[in-house]
Structure formats: structure tokens, C-alpha cells
mmCIF file of C-alpha atoms in Angstrom:
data_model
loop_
_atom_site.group_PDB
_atom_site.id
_atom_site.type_symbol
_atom_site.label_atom_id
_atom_site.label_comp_id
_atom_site.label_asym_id
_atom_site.label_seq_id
_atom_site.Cartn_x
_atom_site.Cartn_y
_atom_site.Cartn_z
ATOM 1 C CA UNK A 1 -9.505 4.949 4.603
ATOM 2 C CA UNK A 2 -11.370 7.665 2.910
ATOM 3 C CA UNK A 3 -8.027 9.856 2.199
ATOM 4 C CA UNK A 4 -4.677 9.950 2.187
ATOM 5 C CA UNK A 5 -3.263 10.410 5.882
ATOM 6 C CA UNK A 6 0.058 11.717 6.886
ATOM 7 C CA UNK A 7 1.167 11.224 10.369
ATOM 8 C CA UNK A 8 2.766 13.181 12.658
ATOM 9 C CA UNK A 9 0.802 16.593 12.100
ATOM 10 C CA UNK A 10 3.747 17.811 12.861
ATOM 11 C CA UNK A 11 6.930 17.140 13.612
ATOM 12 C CA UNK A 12 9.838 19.385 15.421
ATOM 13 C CA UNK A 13 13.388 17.925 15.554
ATOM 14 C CA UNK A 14 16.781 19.521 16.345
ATOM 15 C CA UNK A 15 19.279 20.217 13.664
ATOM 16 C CA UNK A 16 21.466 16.601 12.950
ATOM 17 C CA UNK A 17 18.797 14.497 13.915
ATOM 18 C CA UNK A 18 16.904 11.474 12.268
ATOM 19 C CA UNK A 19 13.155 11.831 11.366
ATOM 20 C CA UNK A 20 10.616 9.495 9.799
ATOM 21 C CA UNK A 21 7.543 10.710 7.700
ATOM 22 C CA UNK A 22 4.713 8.120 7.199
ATOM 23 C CA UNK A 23 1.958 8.233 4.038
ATOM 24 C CA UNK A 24 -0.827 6.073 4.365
ATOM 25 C CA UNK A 25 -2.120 6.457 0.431
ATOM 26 C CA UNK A 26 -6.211 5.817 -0.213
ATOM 27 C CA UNK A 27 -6.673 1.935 -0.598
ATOM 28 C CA UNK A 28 -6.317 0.653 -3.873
ATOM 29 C CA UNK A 29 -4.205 3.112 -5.415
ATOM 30 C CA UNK A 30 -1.207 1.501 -6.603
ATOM 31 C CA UNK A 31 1.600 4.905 -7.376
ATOM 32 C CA UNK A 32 2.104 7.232 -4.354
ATOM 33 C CA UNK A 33 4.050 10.617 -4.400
ATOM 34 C CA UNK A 34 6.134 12.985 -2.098
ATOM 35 C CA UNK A 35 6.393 16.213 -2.465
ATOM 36 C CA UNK A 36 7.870 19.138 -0.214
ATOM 37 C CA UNK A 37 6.044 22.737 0.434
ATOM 38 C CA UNK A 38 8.183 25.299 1.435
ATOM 39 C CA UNK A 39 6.792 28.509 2.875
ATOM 40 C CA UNK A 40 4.979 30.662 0.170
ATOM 41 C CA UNK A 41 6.038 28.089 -2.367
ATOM 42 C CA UNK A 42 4.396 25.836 -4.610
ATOM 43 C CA UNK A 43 4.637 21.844 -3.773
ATOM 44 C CA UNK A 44 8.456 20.497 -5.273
ATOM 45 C CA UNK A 45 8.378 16.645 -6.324
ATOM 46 C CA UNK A 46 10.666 14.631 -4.208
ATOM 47 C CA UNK A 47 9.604 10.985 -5.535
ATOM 48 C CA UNK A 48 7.333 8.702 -6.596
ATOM 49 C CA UNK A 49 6.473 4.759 -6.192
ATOM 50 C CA UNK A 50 4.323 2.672 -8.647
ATOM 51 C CA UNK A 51 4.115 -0.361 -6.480
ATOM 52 C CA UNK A 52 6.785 -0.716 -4.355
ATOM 53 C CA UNK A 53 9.753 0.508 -6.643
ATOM 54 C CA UNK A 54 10.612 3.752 -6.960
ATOM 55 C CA UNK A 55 9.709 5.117 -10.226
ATOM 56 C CA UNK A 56 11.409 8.484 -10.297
ATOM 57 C CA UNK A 57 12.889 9.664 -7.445
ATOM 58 C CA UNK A 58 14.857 12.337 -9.582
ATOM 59 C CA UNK A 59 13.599 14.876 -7.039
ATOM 60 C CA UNK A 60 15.323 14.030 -3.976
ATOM 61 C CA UNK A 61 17.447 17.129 -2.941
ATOM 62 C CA UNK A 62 20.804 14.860 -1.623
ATOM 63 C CA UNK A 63 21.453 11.566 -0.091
ATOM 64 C CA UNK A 64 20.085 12.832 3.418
ATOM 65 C CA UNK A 65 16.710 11.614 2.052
ATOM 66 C CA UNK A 66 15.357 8.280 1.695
ATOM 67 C CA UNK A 67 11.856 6.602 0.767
ATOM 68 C CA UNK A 68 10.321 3.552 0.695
ATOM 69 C CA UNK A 69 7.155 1.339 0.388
ATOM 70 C CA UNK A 70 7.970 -1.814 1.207
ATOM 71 C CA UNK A 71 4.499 -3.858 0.624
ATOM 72 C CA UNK A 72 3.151 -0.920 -1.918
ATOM 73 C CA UNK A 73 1.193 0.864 0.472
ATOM 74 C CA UNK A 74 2.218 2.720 3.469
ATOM 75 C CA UNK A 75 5.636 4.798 2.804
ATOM 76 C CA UNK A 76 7.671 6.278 5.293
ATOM 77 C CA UNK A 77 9.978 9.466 3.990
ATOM 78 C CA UNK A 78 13.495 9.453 6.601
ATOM 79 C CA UNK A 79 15.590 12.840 6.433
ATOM 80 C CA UNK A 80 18.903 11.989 8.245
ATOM 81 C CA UNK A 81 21.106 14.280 9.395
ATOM 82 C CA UNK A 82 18.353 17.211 9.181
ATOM 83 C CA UNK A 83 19.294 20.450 8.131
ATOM 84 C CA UNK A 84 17.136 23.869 8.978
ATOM 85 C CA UNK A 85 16.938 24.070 5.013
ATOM 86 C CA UNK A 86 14.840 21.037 5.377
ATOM 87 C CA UNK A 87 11.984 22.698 7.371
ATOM 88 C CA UNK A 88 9.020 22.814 4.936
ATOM 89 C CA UNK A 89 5.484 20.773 4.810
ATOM 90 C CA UNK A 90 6.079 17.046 3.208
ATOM 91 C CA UNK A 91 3.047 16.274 1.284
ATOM 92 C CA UNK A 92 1.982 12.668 0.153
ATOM 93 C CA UNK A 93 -0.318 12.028 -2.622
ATOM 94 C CA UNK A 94 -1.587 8.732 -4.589
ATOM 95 C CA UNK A 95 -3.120 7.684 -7.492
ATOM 96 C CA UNK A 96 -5.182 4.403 -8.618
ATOM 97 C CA UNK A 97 -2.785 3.972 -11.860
ATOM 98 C CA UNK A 98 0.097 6.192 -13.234
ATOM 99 C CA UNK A 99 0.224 7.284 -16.233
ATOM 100 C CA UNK A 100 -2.005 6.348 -19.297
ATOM 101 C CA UNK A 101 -4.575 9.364 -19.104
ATOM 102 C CA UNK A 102 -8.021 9.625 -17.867
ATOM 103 C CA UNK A 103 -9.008 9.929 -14.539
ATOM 104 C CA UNK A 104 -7.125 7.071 -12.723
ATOM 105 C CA UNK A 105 -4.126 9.140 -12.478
ATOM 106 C CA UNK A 106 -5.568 11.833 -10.812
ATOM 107 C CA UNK A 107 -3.073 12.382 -7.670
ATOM 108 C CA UNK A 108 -5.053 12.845 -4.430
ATOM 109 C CA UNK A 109 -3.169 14.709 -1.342
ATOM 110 C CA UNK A 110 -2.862 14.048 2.790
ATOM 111 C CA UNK A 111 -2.888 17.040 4.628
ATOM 112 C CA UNK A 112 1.062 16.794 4.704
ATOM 113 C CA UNK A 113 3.536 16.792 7.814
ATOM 114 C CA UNK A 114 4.930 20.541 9.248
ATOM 115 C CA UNK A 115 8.545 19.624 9.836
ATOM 116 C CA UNK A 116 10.287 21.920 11.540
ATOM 117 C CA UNK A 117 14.007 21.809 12.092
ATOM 118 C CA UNK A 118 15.631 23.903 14.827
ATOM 119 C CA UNK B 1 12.896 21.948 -17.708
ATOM 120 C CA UNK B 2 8.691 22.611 -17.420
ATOM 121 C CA UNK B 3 8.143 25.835 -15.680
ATOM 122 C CA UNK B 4 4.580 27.264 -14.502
ATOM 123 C CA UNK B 5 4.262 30.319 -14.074
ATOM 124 C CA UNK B 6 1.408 32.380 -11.602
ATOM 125 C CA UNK B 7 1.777 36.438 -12.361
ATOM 126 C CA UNK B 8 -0.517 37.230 -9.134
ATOM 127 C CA UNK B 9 0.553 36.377 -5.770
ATOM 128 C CA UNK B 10 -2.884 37.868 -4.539
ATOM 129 C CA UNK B 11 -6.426 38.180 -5.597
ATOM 130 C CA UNK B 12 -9.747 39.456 -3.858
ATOM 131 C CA UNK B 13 -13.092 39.288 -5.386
ATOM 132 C CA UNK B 14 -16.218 40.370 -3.373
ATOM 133 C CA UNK B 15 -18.925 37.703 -2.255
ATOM 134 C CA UNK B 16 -21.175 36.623 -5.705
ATOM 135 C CA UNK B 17 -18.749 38.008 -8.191
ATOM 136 C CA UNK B 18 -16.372 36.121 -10.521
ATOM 137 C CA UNK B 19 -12.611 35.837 -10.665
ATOM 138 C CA UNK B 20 -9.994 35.038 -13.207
ATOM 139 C CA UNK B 21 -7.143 33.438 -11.991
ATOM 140 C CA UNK B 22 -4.244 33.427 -14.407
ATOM 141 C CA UNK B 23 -1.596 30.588 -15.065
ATOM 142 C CA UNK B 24 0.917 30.189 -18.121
ATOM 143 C CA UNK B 25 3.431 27.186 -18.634
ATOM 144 C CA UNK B 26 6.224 26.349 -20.752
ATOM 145 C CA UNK B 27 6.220 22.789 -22.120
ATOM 146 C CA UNK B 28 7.717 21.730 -25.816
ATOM 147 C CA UNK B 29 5.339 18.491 -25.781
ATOM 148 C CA UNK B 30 2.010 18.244 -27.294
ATOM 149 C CA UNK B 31 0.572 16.049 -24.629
ATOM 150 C CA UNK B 32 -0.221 16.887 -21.470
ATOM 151 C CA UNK B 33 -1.998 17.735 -18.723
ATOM 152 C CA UNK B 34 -3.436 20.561 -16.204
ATOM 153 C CA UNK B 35 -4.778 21.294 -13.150
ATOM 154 C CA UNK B 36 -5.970 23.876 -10.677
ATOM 155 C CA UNK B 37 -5.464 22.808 -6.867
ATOM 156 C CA UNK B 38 -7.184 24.508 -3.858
ATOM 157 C CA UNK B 39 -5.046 24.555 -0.566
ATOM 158 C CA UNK B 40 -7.096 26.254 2.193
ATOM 159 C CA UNK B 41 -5.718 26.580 5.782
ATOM 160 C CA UNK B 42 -5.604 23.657 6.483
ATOM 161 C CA UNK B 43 -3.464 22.423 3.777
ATOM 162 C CA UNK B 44 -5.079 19.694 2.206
ATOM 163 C CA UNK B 45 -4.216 20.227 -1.210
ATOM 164 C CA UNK B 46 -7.900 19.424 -3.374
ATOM 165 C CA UNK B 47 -8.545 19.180 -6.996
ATOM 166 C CA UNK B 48 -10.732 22.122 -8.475
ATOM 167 C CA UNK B 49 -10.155 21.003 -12.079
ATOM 168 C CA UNK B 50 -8.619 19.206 -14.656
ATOM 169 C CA UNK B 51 -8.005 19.851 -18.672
ATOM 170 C CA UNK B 52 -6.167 17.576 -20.537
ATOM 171 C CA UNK B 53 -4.282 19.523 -23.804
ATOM 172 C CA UNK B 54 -5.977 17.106 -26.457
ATOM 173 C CA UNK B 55 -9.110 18.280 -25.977
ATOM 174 C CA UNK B 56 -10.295 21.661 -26.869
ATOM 175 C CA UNK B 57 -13.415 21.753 -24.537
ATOM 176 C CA UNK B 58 -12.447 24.148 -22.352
ATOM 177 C CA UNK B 59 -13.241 21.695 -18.653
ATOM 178 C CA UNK B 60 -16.145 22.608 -16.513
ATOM 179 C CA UNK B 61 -16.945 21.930 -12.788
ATOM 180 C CA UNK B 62 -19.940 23.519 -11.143
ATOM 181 C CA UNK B 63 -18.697 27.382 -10.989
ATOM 182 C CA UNK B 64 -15.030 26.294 -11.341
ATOM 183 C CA UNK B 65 -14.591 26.724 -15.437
ATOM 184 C CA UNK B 66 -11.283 27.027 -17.681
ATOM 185 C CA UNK B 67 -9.866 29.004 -20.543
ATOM 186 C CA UNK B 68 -7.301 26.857 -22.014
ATOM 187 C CA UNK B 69 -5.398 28.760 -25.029
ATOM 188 C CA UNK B 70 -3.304 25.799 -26.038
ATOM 189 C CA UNK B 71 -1.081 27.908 -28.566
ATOM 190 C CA UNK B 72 -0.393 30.863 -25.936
ATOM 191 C CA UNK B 73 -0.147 28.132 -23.297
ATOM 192 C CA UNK B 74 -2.034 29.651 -21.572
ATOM 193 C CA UNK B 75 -4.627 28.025 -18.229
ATOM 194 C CA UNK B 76 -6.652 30.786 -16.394
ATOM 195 C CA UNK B 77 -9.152 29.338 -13.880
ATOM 196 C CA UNK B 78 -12.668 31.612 -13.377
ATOM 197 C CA UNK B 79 -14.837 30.911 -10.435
ATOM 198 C CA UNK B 80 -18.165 31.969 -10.945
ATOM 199 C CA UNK B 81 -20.237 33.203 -8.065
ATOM 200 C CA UNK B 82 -17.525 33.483 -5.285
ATOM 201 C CA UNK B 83 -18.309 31.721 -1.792
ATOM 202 C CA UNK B 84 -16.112 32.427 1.285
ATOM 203 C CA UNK B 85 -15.363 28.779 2.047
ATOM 204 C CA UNK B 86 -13.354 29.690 -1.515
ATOM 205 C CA UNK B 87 -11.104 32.001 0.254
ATOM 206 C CA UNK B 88 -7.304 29.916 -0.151
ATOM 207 C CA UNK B 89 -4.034 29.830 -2.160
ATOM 208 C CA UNK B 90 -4.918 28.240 -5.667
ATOM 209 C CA UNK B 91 -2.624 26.013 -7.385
ATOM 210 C CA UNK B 92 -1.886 25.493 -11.481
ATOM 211 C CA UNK B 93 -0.360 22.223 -11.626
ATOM 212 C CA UNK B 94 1.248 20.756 -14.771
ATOM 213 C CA UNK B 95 1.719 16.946 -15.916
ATOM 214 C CA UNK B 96 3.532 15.658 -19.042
ATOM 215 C CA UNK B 97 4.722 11.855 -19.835
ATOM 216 C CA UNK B 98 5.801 11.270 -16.325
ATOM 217 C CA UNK B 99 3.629 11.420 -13.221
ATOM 218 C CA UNK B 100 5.584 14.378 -11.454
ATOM 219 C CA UNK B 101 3.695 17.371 -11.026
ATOM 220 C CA UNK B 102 5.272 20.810 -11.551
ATOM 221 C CA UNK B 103 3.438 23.224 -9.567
ATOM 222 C CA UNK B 104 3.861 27.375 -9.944
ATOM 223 C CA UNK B 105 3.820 28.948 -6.759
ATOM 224 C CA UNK B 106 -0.031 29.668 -6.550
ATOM 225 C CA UNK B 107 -2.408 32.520 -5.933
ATOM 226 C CA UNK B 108 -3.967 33.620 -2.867
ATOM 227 C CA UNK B 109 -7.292 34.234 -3.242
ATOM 228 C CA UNK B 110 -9.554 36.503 -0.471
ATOM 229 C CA UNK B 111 -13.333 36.382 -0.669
ATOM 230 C CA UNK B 112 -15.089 39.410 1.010
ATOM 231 C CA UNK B 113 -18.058 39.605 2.703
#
């Protein structure tokens, strides 16, 4: 594709529920990154793949979250158990390399997924 | 831990005129990297510009330009000529040896007619 997609849009769920967050990063680019938006806030890192390992997922607020990327493309983001702390936008973003300087590590970002926990 | 910081939550600048937008950081490495991220309504999040701190050309991009002070750590962002379609909440965005970016918690920024 020509970005990085995020699907849903949006997402409302009631409070102790499971949800699943899917990134579909530009072709190509090998690391992928989550990060959460809270309202009025700048983007927090949650965790980031180079391949299909997680690289650094020193982010993650608690063991409610989980993410993976199982063939080093698409990743899904799952919040169990949500909270109403958890409402926030979930942005994706991906790179062609990470790390090593230039341009190829430039992080590109999907138009994220509104969750909203009630 | 690296900490950005963004002293104005708002900014307005009229149609044609330029704006500084200010951004300082706290880092005790000597190589890194910068940005400046535009996130309009519809929250895409898109690069304006990048600097990286080993060069000392301040970076360039159309009317997007940057005055990095490296020893006051220091990263303002001018935009030359204002447009409305530049009307959103701008981002300074910091990278060191890892790939995580630490973002400060931006700058809306109103364009008037």
C-alpha cells in the first residue's frame, strides 16, 4: 500500500473487555512501532518490532497489553481486560531499517485507531 | 530519561507571515536525532523535518527551516510564508541510539485568514 493503515477507525468497547488493534506497515519496511496518543498529549512509545521480534517493548504500560507480528508485517496490538485509562489514539508507524542513520529510519505513521473505553 | 520539552501550547500567525515554533530537549548523548511532526485533524502524524545533531547545517524543506543550537539544545521550527492547510498541532520528536521516539506534547498552530 501507499501508507501505513490502521484498522478499525475506531473502536468503542466496554470496560473488562478484549480488543485487537491491527497495523498494516508500508511494504518493505522491515521495524514497525506502536505508540499511544492520549488527549492533548504527545504520542508515548509502547513497542517496537524489527522483523518479527520485539525489539524494545520497554513501553508497554502492564501485562494487559500484548503485540505481535508474526510473519514481520501486519501487527495486531490486544488490550485485555480494558481499563477507561486505556482510552487514547494507538498509532502505528514503520520504517525501511532501524537504526544506523540516514533516511531509512525515518518512521512513517497510520492515521491511528480512537479507542474508546466505556 | 530524554525529555522534550514545547513552552507554547498555542500559536497563531496570520496568512503569509512566518512563525517560530520553539522546542528544547534534554539528552546527555552526542548523537542523535530530531524531528518536527505535523498532526492535522485528521491525525495522520507527517514528517515536516528532520536534523540530525552531527551536522551543523541547520535542515531545510521548502518553507519548513530549522535553528538547531546544539549546545543550548535547543530545535525551533520557522515556517516561512504561512498557508492555512498549515493550521495543526506540531510535533518535536527526539531519537537517540534506539528507535523509540520521545515526543513533547506539541504546539497548536492557527493560521488566519
Amino acid at each position: 500500500g501507499a501508507g501505513v493503515s490502521q484498522t478499525p477507525s475506531n473502536k468503542v468497547t466496554e470496560k473488562g473487555k478484549y480488543v485487537e488493534l491491527r497495523c498494516d506497515p508500508i511494504s518493505g519496511h522491515t521495524a514497525l512501532y506502536w505508540y499511544r496518543q492520549s488527549l492533548g498529549q504527545g504520542p508515548e512509545f509502547l513497542i517496537y518490532f524489527q522483523g518479527t521480534g520485539a525489539a524494545d517493548d520497554s513501553g508497554l504500560p502492564n501485562d494487559r497489553f500484548f503485540a505481535v507480528r508474526p510473519e514481520g508485517s501486519v501487527s495486531t496490538l490486544k488490550i485485555q481486560r480494558t481499563e477507561r485509562g486505556d482510552s487514547a489514539v494507538y498509532l502505528c508507524a514503520s520504517s525501511l531499517t532501524a537504526g544506523g542513520g540516514g533516511n531509512t529510519d525515518t518512521q512513517y505513521f497510520g492515521p491511528g485507531t480512537r479507542l474508546t473505553v466505556l | 530519561a530524554q525529555t522534550v520539552t514545547q513552552s507554547q501550547p498555542e500559536m497563531s500567525v496570520q496568512e503569509a507571515e512566518t512563525v517560530t515554533l520553539s522546542c528544547t530537549y534534554d539528552t546527555s548523548e552526542n548523537n542523535y536525532y530530531l524531528f518536527w511532526y505535523k498532526q492535522p485533524p485528521s491525525r495522520q502524524m507527517i514528517l515536516v523535518i528532520r536534523q540530525e545533531a552531527y551536522k551543523q547545517q541547520n535542515a531545510t524543506e521548502n518553507r519548513f527551516s530549522v535553528n538547531f543550537q546544539k549546545a543550548a539544545k535547543s530545535f525551533s521550527l520557522k515556517i516561512s510564508d504561512s498557508q492555512l492547510g498549515d493550521t495543526a498541532m506540531y510535533f518535536c520528536a527526539f531519537r537517540e541510539y534506539g528507535n523509540k521516539l520521545v515526543f513533547g506534547a506539541g504546539t497548536i498552530l492557527r493560521v488566519k485568514s
